[in-house]
mmCIF file of C-alpha atoms in Angstrom:
data_model
loop_
_atom_site.group_PDB
_atom_site.id
_atom_site.type_symbol
_atom_site.label_atom_id
_atom_site.label_comp_id
_atom_site.label_asym_id
_atom_site.label_seq_id
_atom_site.Cartn_x
_atom_site.Cartn_y
_atom_site.Cartn_z
ATOM 1 C CA MET A 1 -22.846 2.626 -9.330
ATOM 2 C CA PRO A 2 -23.397 3.787 -12.994
ATOM 3 C CA LYS A 3 -23.766 7.506 -13.558
ATOM 4 C CA ARG A 4 -27.332 8.756 -13.612
ATOM 5 C CA LEU A 5 -28.631 8.691 -17.194
ATOM 6 C CA ILE A 6 -31.152 11.586 -16.660
ATOM 7 C CA PRO A 7 -30.025 14.623 -14.887
ATOM 8 C CA ALA A 8 -31.453 15.481 -11.579
ATOM 9 C CA ASP A 9 -32.618 18.725 -12.187
ATOM 10 C CA ARG A 10 -34.676 17.178 -15.280
ATOM 11 C CA LEU A 11 -36.604 14.597 -12.878
ATOM 12 C CA ASP A 12 -39.101 17.141 -11.382
ATOM 13 C CA LYS A 13 -41.589 17.294 -14.194
ATOM 14 C CA PRO A 14 -42.004 13.874 -15.052
ATOM 15 C CA ALA A 15 -42.221 13.275 -11.564
ATOM 16 C CA GLU A 16 -45.218 15.829 -11.282
ATOM 17 C CA ASN A 17 -46.898 14.342 -14.423
ATOM 18 C CA GLY A 18 -46.647 10.618 -13.292
ATOM 19 C CA ARG A 19 -48.300 11.998 -9.994
ATOM 20 C CA LEU A 20 -51.345 13.543 -12.469
ATOM 21 C CA ARG A 21 -51.592 10.253 -14.331
ATOM 22 C CA ASP A 22 -54.749 9.251 -12.790
ATOM 23 C CA HIS A 23 -56.294 12.231 -14.472
ATOM 24 C CA GLY A 24 -56.029 10.652 -17.800
ATOM 25 C CA ILE A 25 -54.252 13.420 -19.470
ATOM 26 C CA ALA A 26 -50.862 12.073 -19.821
ATOM 27 C CA THR A 27 -51.142 12.157 -23.514
ATOM 28 C CA LEU A 28 -51.962 15.637 -23.610
ATOM 29 C CA ARG A 29 -48.582 16.616 -21.899
ATOM 30 C CA PRO A 30 -45.345 17.619 -23.959
ATOM 31 C CA PRO A 31 -42.745 14.928 -23.275
ATOM 32 C CA VAL A 32 -39.759 16.443 -21.270
ATOM 33 C CA VAL A 33 -36.624 13.964 -21.945
ATOM 34 C CA LYS A 34 -35.632 12.512 -24.924
ATOM 35 C CA LEU A 35 -33.177 9.570 -24.662
ATOM 36 C CA TYR A 36 -31.716 7.957 -27.806
ATOM 37 C CA ALA A 37 -29.199 4.826 -28.700
ATOM 38 C CA PRO A 38 -27.808 6.048 -31.968
ATOM 39 C CA GLU A 39 -26.645 2.740 -32.661
ATOM 40 C CA ALA A 40 -29.651 1.204 -32.949
ATOM 41 C CA LYS A 41 -31.668 4.094 -34.215
ATOM 42 C CA ALA A 42 -33.931 3.963 -30.973
ATOM 43 C CA ALA A 43 -35.256 6.862 -29.247
ATOM 44 C CA TRP A 44 -37.672 7.797 -26.607
ATOM 45 C CA LEU A 45 -39.621 10.803 -25.602
ATOM 46 C CA LEU A 46 -40.862 10.641 -21.787
ATOM 47 C CA SER A 47 -43.249 12.544 -20.169
ATOM 48 C CA GLU A 48 -43.932 11.080 -16.861
ATOM 49 C CA ALA A 49 -41.858 8.942 -14.201
ATOM 50 C CA ASP A 50 -44.017 6.331 -11.943
ATOM 51 C CA PRO A 51 -44.745 7.521 -8.642
ATOM 52 C CA ASP A 52 -43.846 3.944 -7.733
ATOM 53 C CA ASP A 53 -40.836 3.576 -9.512
ATOM 54 C CA PRO A 54 -38.782 6.417 -10.550
ATOM 55 C CA ASP A 55 -36.967 4.039 -12.578
ATOM 56 C CA VAL A 56 -39.799 3.619 -14.861
ATOM 57 C CA PHE A 57 -41.128 6.478 -17.697
ATOM 58 C CA PHE A 58 -43.934 6.340 -19.806
ATOM 59 C CA GLY A 59 -43.761 8.251 -23.315
ATOM 60 C CA LEU A 60 -43.327 7.608 -26.806
ATOM 61 C CA ARG A 61 -41.133 4.359 -27.404
ATOM 62 C CA ASP A 62 -38.945 3.793 -30.588
ATOM 63 C CA ASP A 63 -37.141 0.657 -30.670
ATOM 64 C CA GLY A 64 -35.417 1.143 -33.679
ATOM 65 C CA LEU A 65 -38.097 -1.356 -35.069
ATOM 66 C CA GLY A 66 -39.986 1.113 -37.376
ATOM 67 C CA CYS A 67 -43.386 1.033 -35.143
ATOM 68 C CA PRO A 68 -43.188 3.368 -32.409
ATOM 69 C CA TYR A 69 -45.975 3.257 -29.937
ATOM 70 C CA LEU A 70 -47.013 4.582 -26.265
ATOM 71 C CA GLY A 71 -45.342 2.785 -23.208
ATOM 72 C CA TYR A 72 -43.695 2.163 -20.203
ATOM 73 C CA VAL A 73 -39.661 1.983 -20.281
ATOM 74 C CA SER A 74 -37.075 1.205 -17.346
ATOM 75 C CA VAL A 75 -33.828 3.295 -17.843
ATOM 76 C CA ARG A 76 -32.199 0.340 -16.045
ATOM 77 C CA VAL A 77 -33.384 -1.905 -18.852
ATOM 78 C CA LEU A 78 -32.533 0.327 -21.920
ATOM 79 C CA ARG A 79 -28.759 0.528 -20.278
ATOM 80 C CA SER A 80 -28.723 -2.971 -20.454
ATOM 81 C CA THR A 81 -30.426 -4.307 -23.700
ATOM 82 C CA TYR A 82 -28.484 -1.046 -25.665
ATOM 83 C CA ASP A 83 -24.724 -0.435 -26.141
ATOM 84 C CA ARG A 84 -25.115 3.448 -25.597
ATOM 85 C CA VAL A 85 -28.404 4.983 -24.067
ATOM 86 C CA LEU A 86 -27.560 8.740 -24.221
ATOM 87 C CA TYR A 87 -29.721 12.060 -22.863
ATOM 88 C CA ASP A 88 -30.357 14.903 -25.363
ATOM 89 C CA PRO A 89 -29.453 18.032 -23.268
ATOM 90 C CA SER A 90 -30.815 20.430 -26.469
ATOM 91 C CA PHE A 91 -34.404 18.480 -26.572
ATOM 92 C CA LYS A 92 -37.239 21.038 -26.145
ATOM 93 C CA ALA A 93 -40.631 19.614 -26.942
ATOM 94 C CA VAL A 94 -42.536 21.251 -29.237
ATOM 95 C CA HIS A 95 -46.143 19.088 -29.653
ATOM 96 C CA THR A 96 -47.861 17.102 -27.083
ATOM 97 C CA LEU A 97 -46.935 13.693 -26.706
ATOM 98 C CA ARG A 98 -49.976 12.447 -28.620
ATOM 99 C CA ARG A 99 -48.920 14.704 -31.688
ATOM 100 C CA TYR A 100 -45.216 13.046 -31.316
ATOM 101 C CA GLU A 101 -46.975 9.769 -31.764
ATOM 102 C CA CYS A 102 -49.165 10.617 -34.564
ATOM 103 C CA LEU A 103 -45.901 12.181 -36.333
ATOM 104 C CA ALA A 104 -43.773 9.069 -35.245
ATOM 105 C CA ARG A 105 -46.193 6.593 -36.947
ATOM 106 C CA LYS A 106 -46.539 8.484 -40.013
ATOM 107 C CA HIS A 107 -43.117 8.540 -40.576
ATOM 108 C CA GLY A 108 -41.848 5.003 -38.855
ATOM 109 C CA HIS A 109 -39.488 6.366 -36.361
ATOM 110 C CA ILE A 110 -39.607 9.735 -33.927
ATOM 111 C CA VAL A 111 -39.600 13.127 -35.483
ATOM 112 C CA ASP A 112 -38.524 15.450 -32.831
ATOM 113 C CA THR A 113 -39.559 18.636 -34.412
#
């Protein structure tokens, strides 16, 4: 069994946000987890976990192709697609997910400050 990518203590907030998703406020919340694939210059800012499948997260996706977008991502799929996917323990959100999306579209990649 592979090592857990996102520490268990960082999963509570995305799970709570996932339960609140039906209220239409997901993009107004700050992301709580950052994952990245250094070789691919890819990154993901995740704000909520799917209540029905805790492997699936919603957030800002930057697959390293120059066109970041909001969407769902499976951690399992990330691990099978990229050579290395890392968790950034130092990430602290300073914007809402929507603001990160605007900045990413402007710059062509996720800007985490």
